[in-house]
Amino acid sequence: MFIALSSGACLLVLQDPLKMMPQPMCKLLFDQHKVTVLQVTPTFLRRFGSHSIRSFVLSEKTFLRILALGGEQFPPLSVLKSWRQPGNNTRIFNLYGVTEVSSWATYYEVPESVLNSQSGLNDPVPLGNPLHGTMVEVRNDDGVRVEEGEGQVYLGGRRRICFLDDETTLPHGTMRATGDWVRLQDGNMFYSGRKDNQIKRHGKRLNTEYIQQVVEELDPVESCAVIWFKAKQLVLFVVPKRPLEEKSLWRSLQAHLLSHALPDHLVLVDSIPHTKHGKVDLSRLHLIYGDHLREKMGAQLPHITDGWWHSLQDLWKSLLGLPEGCPDVPEDSVFLLSGGDSLKAIRFHEKVETLVGRPVPGLLEVLLSDTFLDIHRYILKCTSPVMETPTSVNGQHGVEISEGYPIKRKANAQKLHITAASFVSLSRGNRLFLQLCSEEAGQRCEVTNGLSQDLLWFLKRSDGGAKHTKPNPSSEQIMTLQERWTSDTGKCVDASPLFVISPNEASASLVYVGSHSHRVQALDLDTGAIVWERILEDRIESSAAVTKCGKFILVGCYDGGIYTLKRSSGDTHWIFTTGNAVKSSPTIDPVSGLAFIGSHDQYLYALDVEAKQCVWRAHCEGGAVFSSPCISTKPHHLYMATLAGRLLAFNPLTGKKLWKIDIGKPVFSSALCDQNHIFVGCVDANFYCFSHTGEKVSNAGISDTGENLEHQEYEYKCR
């Protein structure tokens, strides 16, 4: 900001939601605004993708004069050259520094001759020269300054001072330790990696940034990141440039990485998450990998006893580098005599433990000394308590154990094939909605409001099952809350999020939410990535709802519109316009599929979304509608509270008013109901209960402990 404004340049400020959408952001920066100076982290730049970098950022006709990369290790020269179109004249800088000396401390401009040369593709890029007034030293572990070899960077300078935490003064000549290690050679500093990224693996010191540097030079790799998961497993995340087989990538890794640097696990992802500063978000990668393990275990454990022999065969062949299509491993094969070694044995042990989801003590010794058949028997013996889960009751397969919770269902339920029309949603006020469709039932849909046996079974069978099943209550794990991701909508969010799981979609778990910035966002539940975003005409306070068919979401807007958007893409299906702002949230009738929503024009609307038709509308007798409608299936009634202090009941199919009650004060909260009662809160500090015939309940109440109180009017005074 300072450089731009002090130079008289125009400063382009991007809103955070746009940063989550690489392709639109790339076109905005370089096609529409024709940015001339860009300073970002390498991770942030890679999010554009190599094709867009070559076509827009570093194209022959780009307006970008300066590209300054900092905050992370500089990309390999081979990668940098592949990003440039012939004829590109952008100057490229490597910047280095730390916050403790107010950011940048050294710079290096990659010479044009180096960028245009076909030699030296593997040469490292130095950190360069100190900026004016900056002092740079390299010291070894003993704190002694070195002129050659490895050491840690220390930065300082008379005018490069930042006070940290409670500091108010600094001794003259203070030098800050950066935690960054470099190699000094011929007067140049070459970055080696962060001290906290160094790990001890197989008896050797390893820096995870070395792995990232090597892997990023591989042709099929767009970008990558490395984590040391629970200080036990080395995990490599790769964003491929094109569809890629893991086996071919494994062969490339074995050919280019040192043996002690080969990762334990490889995970292909669509994108690498980043922090608000543009760096790789390692904490989110740990969460993603944890979910990946649980999902993998959930998919493989049900079949582990039947196919374990073949799984072990595949694992054996993969680790020993045997070609595809080779004969099965003989029963009397010994790991060490078949081409294995101690490092591969350790990886074999770790992969088996990951597969079965629990430790297998003693496996390493068996692996190094016994035959393939003995190894197979040992694993089955150690893991049989987990794998042999009883699933029969009275001779029929009618009980399934999911994370310690029994799920009872019909004997033939396991054979059902749920279709893409099935989904489960969780919306405003913890409203659960399940639509279960099966091919065997001829697309007959079963709808459930609330927690049910079918819901638990659906969650287990869907893509969300491995991620969202209940924890085992007997487990000793401590449940904690931890921030997974954030998404900035630009302004305050009054709407509640809508969460939808569908079993047969590529991105099965999505969160939909609107805000006062006019935006409606669809976010990936696991990563927070924006799947799509729509900007409406005015503020959004209404919470989204999903239609019974599962194809659309509905949301109200301050411009008076009720927007129906395609759930998968955000494209407009239909806009129904009311006479005033719509702050009410839609409610879907599980019987008819109609969508009900109120407006500040004092009307309640019943919409057939698929037919793009308003079936009926009913006047709410002088009161604007702020709250959301409440639907009851037994009896089939629709309830609506208004700011005029009225609670009204309607026939959901015809819109005919059944009864009304005048509470006397405005009602902002939405009504809720069960089989016997309707509940609603009011600004008069009372909580009311009525029967489905409109009578105030007078024979039950609630105490401070929530117990029923006989012979007391059900009008709870809120404190």
XYZ file of C-alpha atoms in Angstrom:
719
model
C 0.000 0.000 0.000
C 2.785 2.420 0.935
C 4.727 1.777 -2.275
C 1.657 2.242 -4.442
C 0.419 5.445 -2.806
C 3.856 7.036 -2.390
C 4.515 6.393 -6.094
C 1.237 7.918 -7.219
C -0.006 4.564 -8.497
C -3.559 3.245 -8.385
C -4.010 0.639 -5.640
C -6.425 -2.177 -6.476
C -8.011 -3.720 -3.348
C -9.663 -7.121 -3.781
C -12.521 -8.286 -1.605
C -11.823 -11.538 0.234
C -14.593 -13.594 -1.439
C -12.998 -12.870 -4.820
C -9.701 -14.319 -3.595
C -11.477 -17.667 -3.201
C -12.241 -17.740 -6.958
C -8.890 -17.907 -8.823
C -10.123 -17.751 -12.427
C -12.469 -14.731 -12.083
C -9.789 -13.002 -9.990
C -7.124 -13.639 -12.653
C -9.262 -12.139 -15.405
C -10.192 -9.163 -13.210
C -6.559 -8.388 -12.391
C -4.877 -8.864 -15.726
C -7.602 -8.598 -18.350
C -9.937 -5.963 -16.918
C -7.711 -3.807 -14.672
C -4.383 -4.558 -16.406
C -2.354 -4.652 -13.193
C 1.289 -3.589 -13.608
C 2.852 -4.513 -10.238
C 1.950 -7.654 -8.284
C 3.474 -8.901 -5.024
C 2.137 -12.255 -3.780
C 3.263 -15.535 -2.271
C 4.137 -18.392 -4.652
C 1.189 -20.367 -3.262
C -1.214 -17.559 -4.113
C 0.195 -17.276 -7.650
C -0.103 -21.033 -8.224
C -3.829 -20.875 -7.488
C -4.327 -19.279 -10.902
C -3.046 -22.496 -12.512
C -0.115 -22.788 -14.902
C -2.320 -22.227 -17.963
C -3.743 -18.932 -16.658
C -0.322 -17.763 -15.447
C 1.070 -18.339 -18.923
C -1.981 -16.875 -20.709
C -2.587 -13.812 -18.501
C 0.038 -13.120 -15.828
C 3.252 -13.759 -17.798
C 1.953 -13.666 -21.339
C 3.712 -11.931 -24.172
C 1.268 -8.993 -24.124
C 0.765 -8.720 -20.368
C 0.748 -5.291 -18.728
C 2.498 -6.718 -15.648
C 5.897 -5.000 -15.321
C 6.955 -6.448 -11.950
C 6.160 -9.758 -10.298
C 7.553 -9.944 -6.757
C 7.303 -13.297 -4.980
C 7.900 -13.548 -1.232
C 6.733 -15.054 2.027
C 7.605 -18.587 0.926
C 10.327 -20.483 -0.901
C 10.884 -19.197 -4.442
C 9.650 -21.555 -7.206
C 12.238 -23.641 -9.117
C 13.637 -21.936 -12.213
C 12.316 -24.743 -14.406
C 8.767 -24.022 -13.176
C 9.218 -20.266 -13.504
C 10.387 -20.588 -17.098
C 7.458 -22.854 -17.981
C 5.099 -20.100 -16.819
C 6.499 -17.474 -19.211
C 5.307 -17.058 -22.757
C 8.013 -16.309 -25.340
C 8.443 -12.557 -25.538
C 7.355 -11.865 -21.957
C 9.307 -8.955 -20.408
C 8.007 -8.974 -16.820
C 10.739 -8.392 -14.234
C 10.670 -11.092 -11.566
C 11.972 -10.600 -8.007
C 12.618 -12.910 -5.070
C 11.799 -11.047 -1.842
C 12.756 -12.206 1.646
C 12.066 -10.830 5.107
C 10.214 -11.241 8.391
C 7.637 -9.229 10.312
C 10.134 -8.475 13.086
C 11.975 -6.052 10.783
C 8.806 -4.709 9.150
C 8.735 -7.204 6.287
C 11.182 -7.267 3.363
C 14.894 -7.370 4.107
C 16.566 -8.682 0.923
C 15.741 -8.778 -2.777
C 17.024 -10.512 -5.874
C 16.010 -9.843 -9.467
C 16.195 -12.909 -11.668
C 18.330 -11.793 -14.659
C 16.697 -11.759 -18.066
C 19.543 -13.890 -19.369
C 18.715 -16.594 -16.819
C 14.998 -16.489 -17.649
C 15.673 -16.872 -21.368
C 18.382 -19.516 -21.018
C 17.640 -23.203 -21.498
C 20.452 -24.198 -19.135
C 20.635 -24.029 -15.361
C 17.062 -25.236 -14.856
C 18.007 -26.811 -11.526
C 20.065 -23.887 -10.219
C 18.738 -22.410 -6.940
C 17.669 -18.764 -6.780
C 19.564 -16.720 -4.129
C 17.894 -14.449 -1.568
C 19.881 -11.530 -2.919
C 21.188 -8.310 -1.383
C 20.069 -6.475 1.784
C 17.794 -3.483 1.379
C 19.065 -0.046 2.447
C 19.681 0.139 6.195
C 19.272 -3.624 6.683
C 21.874 -5.850 8.351
C 21.968 -9.565 7.512
C 24.013 -12.209 9.327
C 24.187 -16.000 9.147
C 24.990 -17.823 12.390
C 25.468 -21.505 13.218
C 23.816 -23.440 16.073
C 26.324 -21.939 18.513
C 25.415 -18.391 17.505
C 28.745 -17.846 15.744
C 28.693 -15.889 12.498
C 29.671 -17.934 9.438
C 30.859 -16.857 5.980
C 30.423 -20.241 4.270
C 28.182 -23.246 4.900
C 24.811 -23.540 6.645
C 23.307 -21.334 9.328
C 20.304 -19.364 10.513
C 19.508 -15.882 9.170
C 19.545 -12.966 11.620
C 18.152 -9.564 10.597
C 18.477 -6.104 12.080
C 19.417 -2.491 11.453
C 19.296 0.885 13.198
C 16.095 1.928 11.479
C 14.586 -1.503 10.986
C 12.990 -1.923 14.374
C 9.675 -3.443 15.398
C 8.560 -3.751 19.016
C 7.081 -7.185 19.698
C 4.578 -8.065 22.398
C 5.423 -5.988 25.498
C 8.690 -4.507 24.217
C 9.100 -0.741 24.522
C 12.839 -0.422 23.891
C 15.505 -2.454 22.119
C 19.265 -2.557 22.759
C 21.360 -0.990 20.035
C 22.354 -3.532 17.382
C 19.601 -6.065 18.158
C 19.482 -8.852 15.556
C 16.329 -10.949 15.227
C 16.543 -14.725 14.702
C 14.305 -15.612 11.745
C 14.092 -19.403 12.060
C 15.098 -19.597 8.381
C 18.147 -21.653 7.416
C 20.297 -20.828 4.425
C 23.410 -22.090 2.694
C 26.180 -19.535 2.142
C 28.157 -20.126 -1.027
C 30.412 -17.635 -2.853
C 28.785 -14.728 -1.017
C 25.226 -15.755 -1.961
C 22.505 -16.956 0.410
C 20.407 -19.897 -0.785
C 17.270 -20.722 1.170
C 17.238 -24.186 2.771
C 13.991 -24.049 4.727
C 12.339 -23.194 8.010
C 13.897 -24.612 11.136
C 10.453 -25.719 12.324
C 9.933 -27.577 9.018
C 12.900 -29.859 9.674
C 12.053 -33.368 10.824
C 14.027 -36.478 11.779
C 12.963 -39.389 9.565
C 14.555 -42.808 9.235
C 17.580 -41.491 11.125
C 18.192 -38.560 8.752
C 17.349 -34.862 8.900
C 14.803 -33.800 6.299
C 13.240 -30.471 5.397
C 9.722 -30.750 4.024
C 10.359 -27.801 1.718
C 12.902 -29.921 -0.157
C 10.099 -32.346 -1.052
C 7.841 -29.535 -2.216
C 10.630 -28.028 -4.347
C 11.353 -31.330 -6.098
C 7.733 -32.376 -6.628
C 6.718 -29.010 -8.086
C 9.231 -29.565 -10.891
C 7.460 -32.738 -12.019
C 5.511 -32.258 -15.236
C 2.032 -33.449 -14.105
C 2.098 -31.402 -10.871
C 0.356 -28.021 -10.725
C 1.151 -27.393 -7.052
C 1.746 -29.370 -3.883
C 2.187 -29.159 -0.112
C 3.683 -31.418 2.557
C 2.683 -32.054 6.173
C 4.219 -34.133 8.974
C 0.965 -35.640 10.274
C 1.027 -36.244 14.042
C 4.843 -36.376 13.837
C 4.507 -39.867 12.356
C 3.413 -39.738 8.733
C 4.767 -37.709 5.829
C 1.821 -36.730 3.641
C 2.069 -35.153 0.193
C -0.890 -33.213 -1.248
C -0.794 -32.752 -5.019
C -2.936 -30.647 -7.349
C -2.524 -32.337 -10.762
C -2.529 -30.377 -14.006
C -4.674 -33.044 -15.654
C -6.286 -36.398 -14.754
C -3.551 -38.510 -13.238
C -3.033 -42.069 -12.009
C -1.494 -42.248 -8.562
C 0.732 -45.168 -9.573
C 2.470 -43.174 -12.303
C 3.038 -40.291 -9.898
C 4.451 -42.686 -7.304
C 6.977 -43.914 -9.871
C 8.049 -40.328 -10.555
C 8.444 -39.645 -6.849
C 10.611 -42.728 -6.379
C 12.804 -41.614 -9.277
C 13.354 -38.024 -8.090
C 13.203 -38.043 -4.263
C 15.730 -39.407 -1.804
C 14.569 -42.659 -0.195
C 14.058 -41.083 3.235
C 12.028 -38.260 1.629
C 9.414 -40.489 -0.028
C 6.013 -39.645 1.480
C 3.960 -42.220 3.352
C 0.756 -41.112 1.698
C -0.215 -39.249 -1.452
C -3.481 -37.283 -1.612
C -4.745 -35.741 -4.857
C -6.753 -32.549 -4.228
C -8.443 -29.864 -6.328
C -6.658 -26.984 -4.583
C -4.247 -26.223 -1.748
C -5.880 -24.208 1.067
C -4.169 -20.969 1.998
C -4.226 -18.501 4.864
C -5.420 -14.909 4.591
C -1.768 -13.993 3.980
C -1.616 -16.250 0.919
C 0.578 -18.952 2.465
C -0.158 -22.680 2.623
C -2.637 -23.350 5.441
C -1.004 -26.336 7.158
C -3.630 -26.584 9.905
C -6.398 -27.043 7.347
C -4.334 -29.647 5.517
C -4.090 -31.630 8.758
C -7.892 -31.500 9.093
C -8.393 -32.501 5.452
C -6.053 -35.464 5.836
C -7.792 -36.561 9.025
C -11.110 -36.573 7.140
C -9.424 -38.406 4.258
C -8.298 -41.179 6.603
C -11.746 -41.541 8.175
C -13.412 -41.610 4.756
C -10.944 -44.213 3.494
C -11.438 -46.364 6.558
C -15.208 -46.071 6.259
C -15.070 -47.216 2.640
C -12.684 -50.111 3.169
C -13.456 -51.582 6.583
C -16.808 -53.188 5.634
C -15.019 -55.288 3.005
C -11.771 -55.887 4.809
C -12.361 -59.512 5.825
C -13.544 -60.537 2.363
C -10.906 -58.766 0.319
C -8.042 -58.464 2.780
C -5.916 -61.090 1.032
C -6.124 -59.128 -2.238
C -5.562 -55.799 -0.474
C -2.411 -57.176 1.118
C -1.273 -58.476 -2.269
C -1.734 -55.020 -3.840
C 0.091 -53.294 -0.982
C 3.008 -55.753 -1.202
C 3.347 -55.294 -4.982
C 3.060 -51.507 -4.772
C 5.774 -51.066 -2.134
C 8.156 -53.446 -3.885
C 7.613 -51.757 -7.248
C 6.312 -54.861 -8.997
C 4.779 -54.243 -12.462
C 1.053 -54.285 -13.064
C -0.402 -57.618 -14.040
C 2.325 -59.646 -12.350
C 1.325 -62.983 -10.723
C 0.039 -63.109 -7.151
C 2.547 -63.093 -4.328
C 3.297 -66.717 -3.320
C 2.298 -67.697 0.212
C 5.895 -68.520 1.164
C 7.328 -65.149 -0.003
C 9.545 -63.290 2.476
C 9.545 -59.496 2.359
C 13.319 -58.965 2.619
C 14.050 -61.671 0.032
C 11.525 -60.175 -2.410
C 13.243 -56.801 -2.711
C 12.084 -55.161 0.492
C 14.176 -53.318 3.053
C 13.683 -51.853 6.516
C 12.375 -48.495 5.228
C 9.798 -50.162 2.994
C 8.822 -52.422 5.896
C 8.108 -49.364 8.045
C 5.924 -47.881 5.288
C 4.127 -51.237 4.906
C 3.415 -51.271 8.647
C 2.086 -47.691 8.613
C -0.177 -48.317 5.604
C -1.677 -51.415 7.235
C -2.416 -49.453 10.422
C -4.022 -46.687 8.393
C -6.137 -49.205 6.516
C -7.484 -50.990 9.600
C -7.744 -47.816 11.665
C -5.847 -49.062 14.723
C -2.319 -50.002 15.828
C -0.990 -53.435 14.846
C 1.815 -53.982 17.370
C 4.517 -56.491 16.452
C 3.739 -56.430 12.726
C 7.159 -55.068 11.798
C 8.958 -58.052 13.332
C 6.617 -60.496 11.583
C 7.072 -58.665 8.289
C 10.864 -58.854 8.446
C 11.037 -62.538 9.327
C 7.907 -64.489 8.345
C 6.133 -65.439 5.113
C 3.320 -63.623 3.325
C 0.774 -66.138 4.653
C 2.016 -65.637 8.236
C 1.741 -61.849 7.826
C -1.826 -62.179 6.561
C -2.833 -64.404 9.488
C -1.161 -62.091 12.017
C -3.021 -59.013 10.772
C -6.373 -60.819 10.862
C -5.664 -62.039 14.390
C -4.779 -58.528 15.636
C -7.716 -56.774 13.988
C -10.513 -59.353 14.164
C -12.290 -57.647 17.123
C -12.792 -54.595 14.915
C -13.546 -56.305 11.631
C -15.943 -58.970 12.848
C -18.785 -56.684 13.849
C -22.015 -58.659 14.364
C -24.729 -57.570 11.965
C -27.415 -60.181 12.491
C -30.442 -60.315 14.749
C -32.636 -63.425 14.882
C -30.827 -64.761 11.831
C -31.553 -61.678 9.714
C -29.278 -58.815 8.789
C -31.309 -56.171 10.537
C -28.908 -54.294 12.824
C -25.886 -52.324 11.726
C -23.355 -50.751 14.068
C -22.283 -47.228 13.138
C -19.697 -45.677 15.439
C -21.187 -47.480 18.441
C -24.830 -46.603 17.631
C -27.183 -49.454 16.572
C -29.285 -48.652 13.518
C -32.318 -50.910 13.164
C -33.891 -51.251 9.741
C -35.594 -53.706 7.475
C -33.868 -56.913 6.430
C -33.621 -55.845 2.778
C -32.469 -52.277 3.491
C -28.849 -53.139 2.725
C -29.866 -53.933 -0.858
C -31.452 -50.531 -1.541
C -29.692 -48.334 -4.103
C -30.337 -44.726 -3.138
C -30.557 -42.387 -6.117
C -29.337 -38.881 -6.850
C -32.775 -37.556 -5.895
C -32.040 -38.421 -2.275
C -30.602 -35.837 0.067
C -30.652 -34.634 3.646
C -30.645 -30.987 4.680
C -30.139 -29.154 7.950
C -31.467 -25.602 7.948
C -32.620 -22.761 10.177
C -33.703 -23.848 13.642
C -32.076 -27.297 13.331
C -34.743 -28.378 10.859
C -33.794 -31.785 9.475
C -35.295 -32.866 6.162
C -34.628 -36.287 4.616
C -35.765 -37.368 1.175
C -34.909 -41.011 0.539
C -35.470 -42.364 -2.979
C -34.589 -45.852 -4.200
C -34.661 -47.518 -7.601
C -36.339 -50.578 -6.093
C -39.195 -48.432 -4.783
C -39.790 -46.892 -8.192
C -38.538 -43.472 -7.039
C -40.971 -43.508 -4.109
C -39.728 -40.816 -1.740
C -39.830 -41.124 2.004
C -39.610 -37.797 3.820
C -38.606 -37.479 7.463
C -38.580 -34.367 9.627
C -36.211 -34.756 12.576
C -33.736 -37.420 13.650
C -34.692 -40.896 12.501
C -33.303 -44.352 11.874
C -33.461 -43.710 8.116
C -31.508 -40.486 8.536
C -28.682 -42.228 10.406
C -28.572 -44.961 7.779
C -28.570 -42.407 4.950
C -25.657 -40.506 6.501
C -23.680 -43.726 6.728
C -24.397 -44.661 3.097
C -23.833 -41.183 1.615
C -20.529 -39.443 0.906
C -20.974 -37.590 4.159
C -21.260 -40.794 6.151
C -17.595 -41.262 6.919
C -17.259 -37.621 7.889
C -20.435 -36.847 9.784
C -21.463 -39.959 11.740
C -21.876 -39.665 15.499
C -18.885 -40.331 17.733
C -18.746 -43.405 19.884
C -19.981 -42.387 23.364
C -17.671 -44.960 24.927
C -14.633 -43.409 23.274
C -12.132 -41.660 25.502
C -11.604 -38.873 22.949
C -12.347 -35.360 24.166
C -14.728 -33.458 21.926
C -13.527 -29.945 21.163
C -14.462 -27.091 18.863
C -11.832 -26.031 16.355
C -12.069 -23.567 13.505
C -11.828 -25.442 10.199
C -12.143 -22.534 7.781
C -13.708 -19.127 7.344
C -15.344 -17.453 4.374
C -15.719 -13.687 4.252
C -19.041 -12.676 2.709
C -18.156 -8.984 2.839
C -20.772 -7.792 5.337
C -22.679 -9.075 8.358
C -24.551 -12.377 8.145
C -28.031 -12.469 9.702
C -29.107 -15.572 7.770
C -28.499 -19.079 9.093
C -26.544 -21.486 6.883
C -28.231 -24.308 4.984
C -26.314 -27.592 4.931
C -27.100 -30.271 2.296
C -25.683 -33.780 1.828
C -26.431 -35.683 -1.367
C -24.970 -39.161 -1.985
C -24.139 -39.073 -5.685
C -22.497 -35.722 -6.344
C -18.826 -34.856 -6.771
C -19.073 -32.247 -4.028
C -21.618 -33.916 -1.792
C -21.536 -31.669 1.278
C -22.273 -27.996 0.701
C -23.172 -25.001 2.862
C -25.371 -22.186 1.480
C -25.530 -18.759 3.133
C -26.476 -15.185 2.240
C -25.375 -11.848 3.721
C -25.958 -8.091 3.703
C -23.342 -7.799 0.947
C -26.057 -9.084 -1.466
C -24.090 -12.335 -1.853
C -25.313 -15.917 -1.772
C -22.447 -18.369 -1.480
C -22.248 -22.136 -1.881
C -19.261 -23.369 0.125
C -17.564 -26.749 0.257
C -18.094 -28.040 3.786
C -14.639 -29.577 4.123
C -12.445 -26.834 2.647
C -14.550 -23.650 2.676
C -13.836 -23.162 -1.041
C -16.507 -21.186 -2.887
C -18.266 -23.551 -5.287
C -20.372 -20.717 -6.663
C -21.450 -17.209 -5.687
C -24.379 -15.022 -6.762
C -24.777 -11.306 -6.120
C -28.454 -10.339 -5.791
C -30.045 -6.894 -6.074
C -30.173 -6.092 -2.342
C -29.381 -7.330 1.178
C -30.129 -10.892 2.227
C -31.460 -11.660 5.687
C -33.499 -14.697 4.691
C -32.036 -18.156 5.343
C -31.928 -20.451 2.328
C -34.040 -23.599 1.971
C -33.769 -26.533 -0.435
C -36.780 -27.684 -2.460
C -38.265 -31.154 -2.068
C -36.814 -32.242 -5.424
C -33.348 -31.184 -4.221
C -32.567 -29.259 -7.425
C -33.074 -25.696 -6.193
C -32.523 -23.427 -3.226
C -34.804 -20.529 -2.325
C -33.823 -17.301 -0.607
C -35.628 -14.022 0.036
C -34.142 -10.580 -0.663
C -34.698 -6.990 0.485
C -35.650 -6.064 -3.101
C -38.889 -8.037 -2.602
C -37.727 -10.963 -4.712
C -37.852 -14.648 -3.839
C -34.941 -16.124 -5.776
C -34.915 -19.743 -6.905
C -31.355 -20.771 -7.800
C -30.055 -24.036 -9.191
C -28.362 -25.773 -6.291
C -25.415 -27.087 -8.285
C -24.458 -23.902 -10.172
C -26.292 -20.905 -8.658
C -27.944 -20.085 -12.005
C -31.371 -18.429 -11.804
C -34.345 -20.759 -12.260
C -37.081 -18.285 -11.297
C -37.571 -14.961 -9.501
C -40.952 -14.303 -7.874
C -41.522 -10.679 -6.875
C -43.524 -9.620 -3.813
C -44.625 -6.116 -2.813
C -41.960 -5.447 -0.156
C -38.761 -6.735 1.438
C -38.560 -10.492 2.099
C -36.822 -11.187 5.423
C -38.763 -14.369 6.120
C -37.092 -17.712 5.424
C -38.789 -20.277 3.155
C -40.360 -23.463 4.524
C -40.910 -26.543 2.330
C -43.994 -28.730 2.683
C -42.738 -32.353 2.775
C -46.169 -33.533 1.586
C -46.927 -31.312 -1.419
C -43.455 -29.887 -2.072
C -44.808 -26.316 -2.043
C -42.562 -23.564 -0.699
C -44.095 -21.122 1.812
C -42.620 -17.706 2.583
C -43.836 -14.392 3.998
C -43.123 -10.814 2.983
C -43.250 -7.352 4.530
C -46.122 -6.679 2.110
C -48.252 -8.572 4.712
C -48.848 -11.611 2.484
C -47.963 -15.285 2.832
C -47.113 -17.010 -0.460
C -47.313 -20.653 -1.571
C -45.002 -21.316 -4.543
C -44.666 -24.281 -6.898
C -41.019 -23.782 -7.742
C -40.653 -26.369 -10.502
C -43.734 -25.037 -12.315
C -42.683 -21.398 -11.621
C -46.146 -20.642 -10.266
C -47.686 -18.922 -7.229
C -50.366 -21.405 -6.132
C -52.000 -19.077 -3.617
C -51.367 -16.058 -1.417
C -53.054 -15.097 1.849
C -53.245 -11.727 3.581
C -51.969 -11.780 7.167
C -54.430 -9.087 8.300
C -52.339 -5.989 8.791
C -49.046 -7.420 9.950
C -45.772 -7.588 8.064
C -44.202 -11.044 8.110
C -40.695 -11.269 9.508
C -40.712 -14.815 10.900
C -40.698 -18.049 8.914
C -43.758 -20.267 8.311
C -44.104 -23.507 10.260
C -45.529 -26.642 8.626
C -47.231 -29.512 10.465
C -47.883 -32.796 8.668
C -50.285 -34.235 11.292
C -52.551 -32.315 11.176
C -51.612 -30.824 7.811
C -51.558 -27.159 8.893
C -49.410 -24.124 8.113
C -48.704 -21.540 10.843
C -47.550 -17.945 10.439
C -46.753 -15.269 13.061
C -46.759 -11.536 12.216
C -45.399 -8.237 13.505
C -49.008 -7.248 14.258
C -48.950 -9.842 17.045
C -51.113 -12.470 15.348
C -50.652 -16.225 14.973
C -52.603 -17.604 12.009
C -53.287 -21.152 10.796
C -53.852 -21.979 7.095
C -54.675 -24.973 4.946
C -51.334 -25.533 3.131
C -52.986 -26.744 -0.071
C -55.656 -24.045 -0.509
C -54.485 -21.093 1.605
C -57.808 -21.012 3.479
C -57.489 -19.455 6.942
C -58.403 -21.956 9.684
C -58.083 -19.753 12.764
C -56.185 -16.795 14.215
C -55.030 -15.696 17.673
C -54.209 -12.131 18.665
C -51.204 -12.277 21.011
C -51.107 -8.484 21.281
C -47.417 -7.742 20.738
C -45.151 -8.153 17.668
C -43.833 -11.642 16.992
C -40.388 -11.728 15.397
C -39.563 -15.347 16.207
C -40.678 -18.277 14.071
C -43.223 -20.751 15.388
C -42.326 -24.403 15.969
C -44.660 -27.347 16.397
C -44.853 -31.006 17.368
C -47.714 -33.488 17.055
C -49.735 -31.811 19.809
C -48.630 -28.195 20.205
C -47.464 -24.994 18.543
C -44.819 -22.892 20.315
C -43.978 -19.243 19.710
C -42.082 -16.503 21.530
C -43.133 -12.850 21.707
C -41.497 -9.496 22.469
C -43.660 -9.265 25.608
C -41.110 -11.693 27.150
C -43.588 -14.591 27.078
C -43.314 -17.998 25.457
C -46.730 -19.313 24.346
C -48.089 -22.783 23.675
C -51.257 -23.505 21.675
C -53.030 -26.608 20.453
C -53.514 -27.313 16.749
C -57.095 -26.060 17.095
C -55.894 -22.660 18.292
C -56.565 -23.046 22.025
C -54.056 -21.895 24.620
C -52.766 -24.881 26.560
C -53.688 -24.463 30.238
C -52.866 -27.819 31.801
C -49.104 -27.910 31.320
C -46.155 -25.662 31.822
C -42.404 -25.782 32.197
C -40.252 -25.297 35.259
C -36.697 -24.038 35.513
C -35.585 -27.641 34.964
C -37.831 -28.145 31.936
C -40.200 -30.598 33.726
C -43.945 -30.552 33.104
C -46.022 -28.593 35.652
C -49.630 -29.679 36.032
C -52.501 -27.152 36.399
C -50.402 -24.176 35.359
C -51.017 -22.021 32.316
C -48.459 -22.666 29.566
C -47.210 -19.120 29.306
C -43.555 -19.099 30.291
C -42.171 -15.774 31.484
C -38.673 -15.342 30.027
C -36.047 -13.924 32.351
